[in-house]
PDB file of C-alpha atoms in Angstrom:
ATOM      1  CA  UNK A   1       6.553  -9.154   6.388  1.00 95.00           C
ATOM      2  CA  UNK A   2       8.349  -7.324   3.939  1.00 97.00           C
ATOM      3  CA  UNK A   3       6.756  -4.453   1.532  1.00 96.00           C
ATOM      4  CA  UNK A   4       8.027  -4.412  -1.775  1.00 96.00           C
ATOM      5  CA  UNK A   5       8.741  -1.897  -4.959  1.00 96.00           C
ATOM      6  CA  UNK A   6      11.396  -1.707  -7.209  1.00 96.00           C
ATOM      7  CA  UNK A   7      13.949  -2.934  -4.734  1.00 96.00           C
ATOM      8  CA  UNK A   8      15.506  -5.812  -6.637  1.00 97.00           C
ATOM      9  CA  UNK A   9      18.886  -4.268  -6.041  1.00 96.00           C
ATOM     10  CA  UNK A  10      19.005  -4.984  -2.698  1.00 96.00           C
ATOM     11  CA  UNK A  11      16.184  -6.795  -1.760  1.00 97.00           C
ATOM     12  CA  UNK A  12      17.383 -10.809  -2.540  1.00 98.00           C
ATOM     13  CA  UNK A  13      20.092  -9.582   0.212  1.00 97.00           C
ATOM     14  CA  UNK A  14      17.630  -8.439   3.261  1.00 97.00           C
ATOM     15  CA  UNK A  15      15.740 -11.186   2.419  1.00 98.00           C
ATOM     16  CA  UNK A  16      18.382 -13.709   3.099  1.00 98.00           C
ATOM     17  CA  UNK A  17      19.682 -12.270   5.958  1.00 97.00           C
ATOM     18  CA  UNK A  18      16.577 -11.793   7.102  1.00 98.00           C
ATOM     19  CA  UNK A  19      15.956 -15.711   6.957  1.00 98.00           C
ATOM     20  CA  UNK A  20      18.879 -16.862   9.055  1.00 98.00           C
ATOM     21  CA  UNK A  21      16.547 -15.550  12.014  1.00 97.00           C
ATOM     22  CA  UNK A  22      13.050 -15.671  10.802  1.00 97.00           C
ATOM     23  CA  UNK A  23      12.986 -18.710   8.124  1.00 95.00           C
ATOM     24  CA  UNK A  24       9.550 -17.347   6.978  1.00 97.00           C
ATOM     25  CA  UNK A  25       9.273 -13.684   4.791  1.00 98.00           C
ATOM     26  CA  UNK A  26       6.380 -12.318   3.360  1.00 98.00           C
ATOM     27  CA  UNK A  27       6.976 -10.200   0.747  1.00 98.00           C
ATOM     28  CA  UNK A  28       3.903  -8.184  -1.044  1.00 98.00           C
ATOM     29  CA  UNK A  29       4.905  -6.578  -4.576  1.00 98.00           C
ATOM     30  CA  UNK A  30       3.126  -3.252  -4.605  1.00 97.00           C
ATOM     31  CA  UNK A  31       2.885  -3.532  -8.621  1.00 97.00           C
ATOM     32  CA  UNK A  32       7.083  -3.724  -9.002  1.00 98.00           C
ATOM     33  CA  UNK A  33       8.361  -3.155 -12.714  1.00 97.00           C
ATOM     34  CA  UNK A  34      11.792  -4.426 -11.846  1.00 97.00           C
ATOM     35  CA  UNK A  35      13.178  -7.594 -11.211  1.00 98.00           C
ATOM     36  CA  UNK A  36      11.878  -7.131  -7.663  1.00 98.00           C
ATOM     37  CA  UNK A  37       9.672 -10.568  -7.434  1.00 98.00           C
ATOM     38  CA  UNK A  38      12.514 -12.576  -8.879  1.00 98.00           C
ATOM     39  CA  UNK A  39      15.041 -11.708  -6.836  1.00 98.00           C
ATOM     40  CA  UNK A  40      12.523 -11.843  -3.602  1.00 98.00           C
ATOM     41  CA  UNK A  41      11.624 -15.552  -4.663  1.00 98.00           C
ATOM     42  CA  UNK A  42      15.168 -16.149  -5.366  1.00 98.00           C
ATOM     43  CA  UNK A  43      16.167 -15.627  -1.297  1.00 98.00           C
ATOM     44  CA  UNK A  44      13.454 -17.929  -0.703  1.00 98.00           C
ATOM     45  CA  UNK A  45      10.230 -15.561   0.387  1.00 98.00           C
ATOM     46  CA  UNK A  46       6.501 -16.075  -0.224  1.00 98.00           C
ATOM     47  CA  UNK A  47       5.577 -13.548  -2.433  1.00 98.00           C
ATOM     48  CA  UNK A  48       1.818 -11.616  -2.369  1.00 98.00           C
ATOM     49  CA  UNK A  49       1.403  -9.768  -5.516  1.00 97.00           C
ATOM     50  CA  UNK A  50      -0.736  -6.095  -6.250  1.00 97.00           C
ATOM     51  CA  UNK A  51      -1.444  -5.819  -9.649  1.00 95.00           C
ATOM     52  CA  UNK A  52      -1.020  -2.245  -9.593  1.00 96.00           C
ATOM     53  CA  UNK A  53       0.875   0.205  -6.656  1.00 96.00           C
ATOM     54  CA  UNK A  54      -1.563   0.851  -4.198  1.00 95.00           C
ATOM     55  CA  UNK A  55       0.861   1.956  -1.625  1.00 93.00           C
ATOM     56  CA  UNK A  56       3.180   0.733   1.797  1.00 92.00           C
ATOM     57  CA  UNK A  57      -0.411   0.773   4.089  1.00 93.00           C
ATOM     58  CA  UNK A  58      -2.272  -1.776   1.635  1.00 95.00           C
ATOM     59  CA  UNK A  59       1.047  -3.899   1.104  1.00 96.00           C
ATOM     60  CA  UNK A  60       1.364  -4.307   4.808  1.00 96.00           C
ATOM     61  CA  UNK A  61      -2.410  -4.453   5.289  1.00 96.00           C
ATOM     62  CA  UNK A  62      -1.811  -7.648   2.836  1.00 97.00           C
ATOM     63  CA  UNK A  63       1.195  -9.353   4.498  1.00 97.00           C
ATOM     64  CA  UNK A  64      -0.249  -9.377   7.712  1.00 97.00           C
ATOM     65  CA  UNK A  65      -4.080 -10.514   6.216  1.00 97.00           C
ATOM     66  CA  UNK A  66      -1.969 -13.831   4.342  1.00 97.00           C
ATOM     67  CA  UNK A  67       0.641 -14.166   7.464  1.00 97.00           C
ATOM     68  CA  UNK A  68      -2.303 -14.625   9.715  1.00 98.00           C
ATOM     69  CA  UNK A  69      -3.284 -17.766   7.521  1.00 97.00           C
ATOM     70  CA  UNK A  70      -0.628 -19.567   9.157  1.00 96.00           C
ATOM     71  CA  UNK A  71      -2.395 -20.926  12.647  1.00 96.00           C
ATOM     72  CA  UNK A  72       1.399 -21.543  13.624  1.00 95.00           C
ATOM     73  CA  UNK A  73       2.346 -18.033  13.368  1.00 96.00           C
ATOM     74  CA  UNK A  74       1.935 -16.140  16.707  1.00 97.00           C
ATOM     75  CA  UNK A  75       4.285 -12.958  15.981  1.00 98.00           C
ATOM     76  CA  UNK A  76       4.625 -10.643  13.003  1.00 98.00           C
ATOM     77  CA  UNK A  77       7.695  -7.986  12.470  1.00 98.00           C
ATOM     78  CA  UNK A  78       7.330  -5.392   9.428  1.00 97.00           C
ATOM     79  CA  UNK A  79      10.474  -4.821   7.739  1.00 96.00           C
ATOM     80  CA  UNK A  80      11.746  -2.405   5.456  1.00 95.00           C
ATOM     81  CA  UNK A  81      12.931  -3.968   2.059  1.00 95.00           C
ATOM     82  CA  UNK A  82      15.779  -0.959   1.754  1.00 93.00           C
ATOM     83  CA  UNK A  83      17.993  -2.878   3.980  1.00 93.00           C
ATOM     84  CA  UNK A  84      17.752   0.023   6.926  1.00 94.00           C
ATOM     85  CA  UNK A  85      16.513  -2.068   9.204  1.00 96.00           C
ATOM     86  CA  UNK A  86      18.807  -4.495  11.412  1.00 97.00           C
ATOM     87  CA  UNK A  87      17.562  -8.107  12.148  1.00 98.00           C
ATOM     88  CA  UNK A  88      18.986  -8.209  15.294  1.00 98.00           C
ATOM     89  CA  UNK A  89      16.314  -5.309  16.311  1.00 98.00           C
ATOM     90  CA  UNK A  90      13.442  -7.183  14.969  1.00 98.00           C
ATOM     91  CA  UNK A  91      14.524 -10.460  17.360  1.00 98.00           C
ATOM     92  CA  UNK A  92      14.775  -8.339  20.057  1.00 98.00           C
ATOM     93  CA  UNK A  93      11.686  -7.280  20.283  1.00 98.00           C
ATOM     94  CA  UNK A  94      10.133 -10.560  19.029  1.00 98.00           C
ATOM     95  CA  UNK A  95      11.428 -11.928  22.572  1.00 98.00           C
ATOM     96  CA  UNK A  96       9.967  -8.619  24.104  1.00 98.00           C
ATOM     97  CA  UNK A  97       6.403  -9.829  23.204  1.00 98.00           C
ATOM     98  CA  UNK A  98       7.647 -13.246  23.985  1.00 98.00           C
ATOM     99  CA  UNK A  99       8.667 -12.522  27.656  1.00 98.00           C
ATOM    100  CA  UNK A 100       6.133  -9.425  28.666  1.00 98.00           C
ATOM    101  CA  UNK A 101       2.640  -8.473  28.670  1.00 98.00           C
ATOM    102  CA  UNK A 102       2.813  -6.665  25.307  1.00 98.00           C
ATOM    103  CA  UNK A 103       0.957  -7.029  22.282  1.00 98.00           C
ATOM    104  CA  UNK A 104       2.957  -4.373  19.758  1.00 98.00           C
ATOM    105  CA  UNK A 105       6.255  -3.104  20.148  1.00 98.00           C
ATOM    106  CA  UNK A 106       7.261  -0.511  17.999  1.00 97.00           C
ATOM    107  CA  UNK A 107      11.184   0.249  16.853  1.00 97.00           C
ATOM    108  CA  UNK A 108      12.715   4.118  17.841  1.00 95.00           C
ATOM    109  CA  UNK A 109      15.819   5.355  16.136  1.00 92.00           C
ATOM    110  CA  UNK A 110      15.297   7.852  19.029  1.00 92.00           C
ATOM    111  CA  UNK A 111      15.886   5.992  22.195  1.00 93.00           C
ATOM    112  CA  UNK A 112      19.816   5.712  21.441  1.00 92.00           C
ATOM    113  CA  UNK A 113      22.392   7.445  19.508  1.00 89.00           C
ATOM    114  CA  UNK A 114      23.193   4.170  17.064  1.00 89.00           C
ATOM    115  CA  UNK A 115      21.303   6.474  14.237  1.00 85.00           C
ATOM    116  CA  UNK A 116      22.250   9.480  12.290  1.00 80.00           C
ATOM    117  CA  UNK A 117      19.559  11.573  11.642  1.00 74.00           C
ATOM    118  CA  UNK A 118      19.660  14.716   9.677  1.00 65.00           C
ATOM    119  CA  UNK A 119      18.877  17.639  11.509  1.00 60.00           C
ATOM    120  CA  UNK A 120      15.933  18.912   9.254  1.00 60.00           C
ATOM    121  CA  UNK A 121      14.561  15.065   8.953  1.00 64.00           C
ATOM    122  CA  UNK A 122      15.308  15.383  12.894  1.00 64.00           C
ATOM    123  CA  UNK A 123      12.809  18.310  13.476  1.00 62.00           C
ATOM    124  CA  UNK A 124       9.896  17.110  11.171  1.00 64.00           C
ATOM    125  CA  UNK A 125       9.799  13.294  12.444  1.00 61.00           C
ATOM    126  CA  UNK A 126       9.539  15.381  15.822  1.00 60.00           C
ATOM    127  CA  UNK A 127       6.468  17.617  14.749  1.00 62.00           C
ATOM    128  CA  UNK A 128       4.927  14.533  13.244  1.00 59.00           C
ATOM    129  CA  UNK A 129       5.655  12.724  16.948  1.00 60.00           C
ATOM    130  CA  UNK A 130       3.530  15.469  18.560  1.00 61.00           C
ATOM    131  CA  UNK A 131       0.720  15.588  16.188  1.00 58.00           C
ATOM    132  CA  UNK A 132       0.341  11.388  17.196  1.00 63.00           C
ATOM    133  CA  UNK A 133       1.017  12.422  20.848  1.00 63.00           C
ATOM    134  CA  UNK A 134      -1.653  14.997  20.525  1.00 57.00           C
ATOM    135  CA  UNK A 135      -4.273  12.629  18.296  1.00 59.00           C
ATOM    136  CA  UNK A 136      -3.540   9.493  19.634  1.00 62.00           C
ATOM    137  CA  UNK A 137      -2.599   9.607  23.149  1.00 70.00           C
ATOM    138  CA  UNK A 138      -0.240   7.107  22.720  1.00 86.00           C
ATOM    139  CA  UNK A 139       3.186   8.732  23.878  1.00 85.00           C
ATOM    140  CA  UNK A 140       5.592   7.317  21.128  1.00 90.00           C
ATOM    141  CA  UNK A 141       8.837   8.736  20.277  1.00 90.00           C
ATOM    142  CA  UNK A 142       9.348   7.699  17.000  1.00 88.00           C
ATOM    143  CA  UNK A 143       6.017   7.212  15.424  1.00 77.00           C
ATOM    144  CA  UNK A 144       7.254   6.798  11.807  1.00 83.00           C
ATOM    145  CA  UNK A 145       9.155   3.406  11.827  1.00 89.00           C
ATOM    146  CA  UNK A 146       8.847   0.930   9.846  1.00 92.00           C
ATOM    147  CA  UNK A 147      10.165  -1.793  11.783  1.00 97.00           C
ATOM    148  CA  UNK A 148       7.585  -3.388  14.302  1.00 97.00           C
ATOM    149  CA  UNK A 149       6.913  -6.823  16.042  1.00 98.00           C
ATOM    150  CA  UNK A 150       2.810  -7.458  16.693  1.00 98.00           C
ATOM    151  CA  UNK A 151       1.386 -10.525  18.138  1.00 98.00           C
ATOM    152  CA  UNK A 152      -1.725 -11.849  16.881  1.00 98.00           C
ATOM    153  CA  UNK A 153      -4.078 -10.256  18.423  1.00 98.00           C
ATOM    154  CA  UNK A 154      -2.745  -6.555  17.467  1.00 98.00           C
ATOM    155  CA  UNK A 155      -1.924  -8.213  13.676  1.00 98.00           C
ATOM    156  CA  UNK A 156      -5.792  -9.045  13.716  1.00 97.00           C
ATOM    157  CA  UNK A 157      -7.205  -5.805  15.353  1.00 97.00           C
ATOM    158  CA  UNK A 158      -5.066  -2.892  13.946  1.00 97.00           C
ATOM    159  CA  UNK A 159      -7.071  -1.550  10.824  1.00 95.00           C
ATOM    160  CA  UNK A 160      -5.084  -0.143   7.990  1.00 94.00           C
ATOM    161  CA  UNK A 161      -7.272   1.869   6.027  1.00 90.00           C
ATOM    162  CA  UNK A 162      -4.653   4.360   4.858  1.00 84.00           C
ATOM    163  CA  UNK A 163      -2.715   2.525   1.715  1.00 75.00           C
ATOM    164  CA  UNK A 164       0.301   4.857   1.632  1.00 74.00           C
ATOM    165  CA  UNK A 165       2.202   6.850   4.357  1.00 70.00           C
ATOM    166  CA  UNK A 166      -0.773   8.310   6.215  1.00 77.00           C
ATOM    167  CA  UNK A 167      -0.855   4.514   7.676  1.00 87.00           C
ATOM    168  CA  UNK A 168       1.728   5.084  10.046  1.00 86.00           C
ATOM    169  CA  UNK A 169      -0.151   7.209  12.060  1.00 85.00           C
ATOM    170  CA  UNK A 170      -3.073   5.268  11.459  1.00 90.00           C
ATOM    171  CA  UNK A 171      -1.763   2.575  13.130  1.00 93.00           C
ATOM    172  CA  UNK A 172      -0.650   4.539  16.264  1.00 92.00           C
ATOM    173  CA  UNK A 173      -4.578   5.263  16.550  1.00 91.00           C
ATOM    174  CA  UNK A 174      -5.196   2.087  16.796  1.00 95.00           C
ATOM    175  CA  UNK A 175      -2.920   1.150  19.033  1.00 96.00           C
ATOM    176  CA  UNK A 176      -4.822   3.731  21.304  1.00 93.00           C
ATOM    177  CA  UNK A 177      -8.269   3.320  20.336  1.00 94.00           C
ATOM    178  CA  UNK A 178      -8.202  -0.845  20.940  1.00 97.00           C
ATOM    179  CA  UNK A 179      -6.273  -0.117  24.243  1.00 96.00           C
ATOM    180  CA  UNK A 180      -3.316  -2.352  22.905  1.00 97.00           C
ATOM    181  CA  UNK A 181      -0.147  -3.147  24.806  1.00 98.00           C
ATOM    182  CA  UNK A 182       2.595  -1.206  23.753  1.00 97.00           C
ATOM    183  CA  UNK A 183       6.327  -0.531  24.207  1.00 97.00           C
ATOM    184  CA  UNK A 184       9.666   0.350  22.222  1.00 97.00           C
ATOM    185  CA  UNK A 185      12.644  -0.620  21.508  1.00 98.00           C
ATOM    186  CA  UNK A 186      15.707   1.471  20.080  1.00 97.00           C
ATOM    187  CA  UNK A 187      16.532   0.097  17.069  1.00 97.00           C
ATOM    188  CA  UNK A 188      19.316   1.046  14.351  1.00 96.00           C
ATOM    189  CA  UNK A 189      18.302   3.021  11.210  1.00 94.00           C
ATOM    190  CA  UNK A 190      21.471   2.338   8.494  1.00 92.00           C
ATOM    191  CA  UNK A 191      20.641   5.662   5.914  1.00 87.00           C
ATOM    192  CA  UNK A 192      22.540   4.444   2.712  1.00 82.00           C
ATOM    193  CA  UNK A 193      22.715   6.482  -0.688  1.00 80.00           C
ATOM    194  CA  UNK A 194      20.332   3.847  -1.641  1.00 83.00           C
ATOM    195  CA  UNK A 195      17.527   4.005   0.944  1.00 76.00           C
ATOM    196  CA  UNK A 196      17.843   8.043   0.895  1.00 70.00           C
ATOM    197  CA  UNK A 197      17.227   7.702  -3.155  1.00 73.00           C
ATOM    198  CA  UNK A 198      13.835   5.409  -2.108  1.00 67.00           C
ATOM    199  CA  UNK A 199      12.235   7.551  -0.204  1.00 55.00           C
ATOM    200  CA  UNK A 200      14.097   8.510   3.004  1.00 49.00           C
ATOM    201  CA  UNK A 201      14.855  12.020   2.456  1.00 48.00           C
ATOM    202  CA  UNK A 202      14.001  15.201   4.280  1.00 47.00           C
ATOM    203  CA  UNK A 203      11.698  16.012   1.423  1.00 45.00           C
ATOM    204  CA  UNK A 204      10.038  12.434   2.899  1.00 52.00           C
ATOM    205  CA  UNK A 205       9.471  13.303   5.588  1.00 50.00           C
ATOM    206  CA  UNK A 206       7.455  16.648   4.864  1.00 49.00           C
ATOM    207  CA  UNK A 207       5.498  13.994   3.038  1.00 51.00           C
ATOM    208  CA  UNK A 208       4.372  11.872   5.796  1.00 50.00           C
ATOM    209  CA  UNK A 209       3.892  15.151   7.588  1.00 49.00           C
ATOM    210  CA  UNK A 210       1.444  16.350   5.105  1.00 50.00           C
ATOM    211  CA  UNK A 211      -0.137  13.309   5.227  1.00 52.00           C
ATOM    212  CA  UNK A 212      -0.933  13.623   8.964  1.00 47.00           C
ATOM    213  CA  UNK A 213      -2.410  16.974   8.757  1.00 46.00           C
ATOM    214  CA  UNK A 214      -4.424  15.662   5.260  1.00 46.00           C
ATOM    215  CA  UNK A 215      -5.767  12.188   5.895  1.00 48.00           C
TER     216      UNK A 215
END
């Protein structure tokens, strides 16, 4: 399940690579004024449109409300639409909730050295993992990814109340407060010029920060 605005640069290619592993994408347009539904339908996803932006937290919200319509669905992996996140992660940890007792796992740029993270963006993503820590009690180390794999019954449970970046840590609440099954899984975080210009800069990530303290 893939949120989506103003990507249509890149998006027709994470889309297709996405679907030599996982054949069905969700997309939800959060109110695009590019070419970004076009190019989404052109790599072959199912796309949920917003009328207007309401934010990442009510696009996935969305995608996971229409995936769930599908009774032969049993897993659910959010994706970034950037093209930071690597599709081999997201199978990984597909067969994670495949093979173990788990019912979310959640993807850490933190648990190996495959990603480069600026030192500043370093130091606030680890403020922000405290705060959760501290919240939550749900011990995560990175608790700002984008790139999860839920089964059904955490896709159905987990409220998302927060529409934009404040739903990040809203999620890690509910993974404590419904008792879910959790793990990680290092994954790779590619920062392009691209996906720095959309929103993953330092400045960013004193966003979602604020957010936490805010919400």
């Amino acid at each position: 399940m893939i949120p989506l605005y103003n990507e249509a640069p890149v998006v027709r290619s994470v889309i297709e690579e996405a679907r030599k592993t996982f054949p069905k994408v969700v997309c939800v347009d959060d109110g695009s004024t590019d070419a970004s539904v076009r190019e989404a339908e052109a790599a072959g996803a199912v796309v949920v449109r917003h009328p207007v932006n309401l934010g990442q937290g009510a696009s996935l919200r969305t995608g996971l409300d229409y995936a769930l319509g599908d009774p032969d669905a049993d897993y659910f992996v959010t994706f970034d639409a950037d093209g930071q996140h690597q599709v081999a992660d997201a199978l990984i940890m597909v067969h994670m909730l495949d093979e173990q007792p788990l019912d979310i796992v959640v993807g850490s740029r933190f648990l190996d050295d495959r990603t480069k993270v600026a030192f500043v963006k370093r130091v606030v993503l680890k403020l922000g993992i405290v705060f959760e820590r501290m919240s939550s009690g749900v011990h995560l180390t990175d608790a700002h990814n984008g790139l999860r794999a839920l089964n059904r019954h955490a896709a159905e449970t987990i409220a998302i109340t927060q529409n934009r970046m404040a739903h990040a840590s809203e999620i890690v609440a509910e993974i404590g407060r419904n008792d879910l099954r959790w793990a990680e899984a290092p994954v790779h975080v590619v920062y392009t010029d691209y996906s720095r210009s959309k929103g993953q800069s330092v400045w960013n990530s004193v966003n979602i920060l604020s957010d936490l303290f805010l919400k």
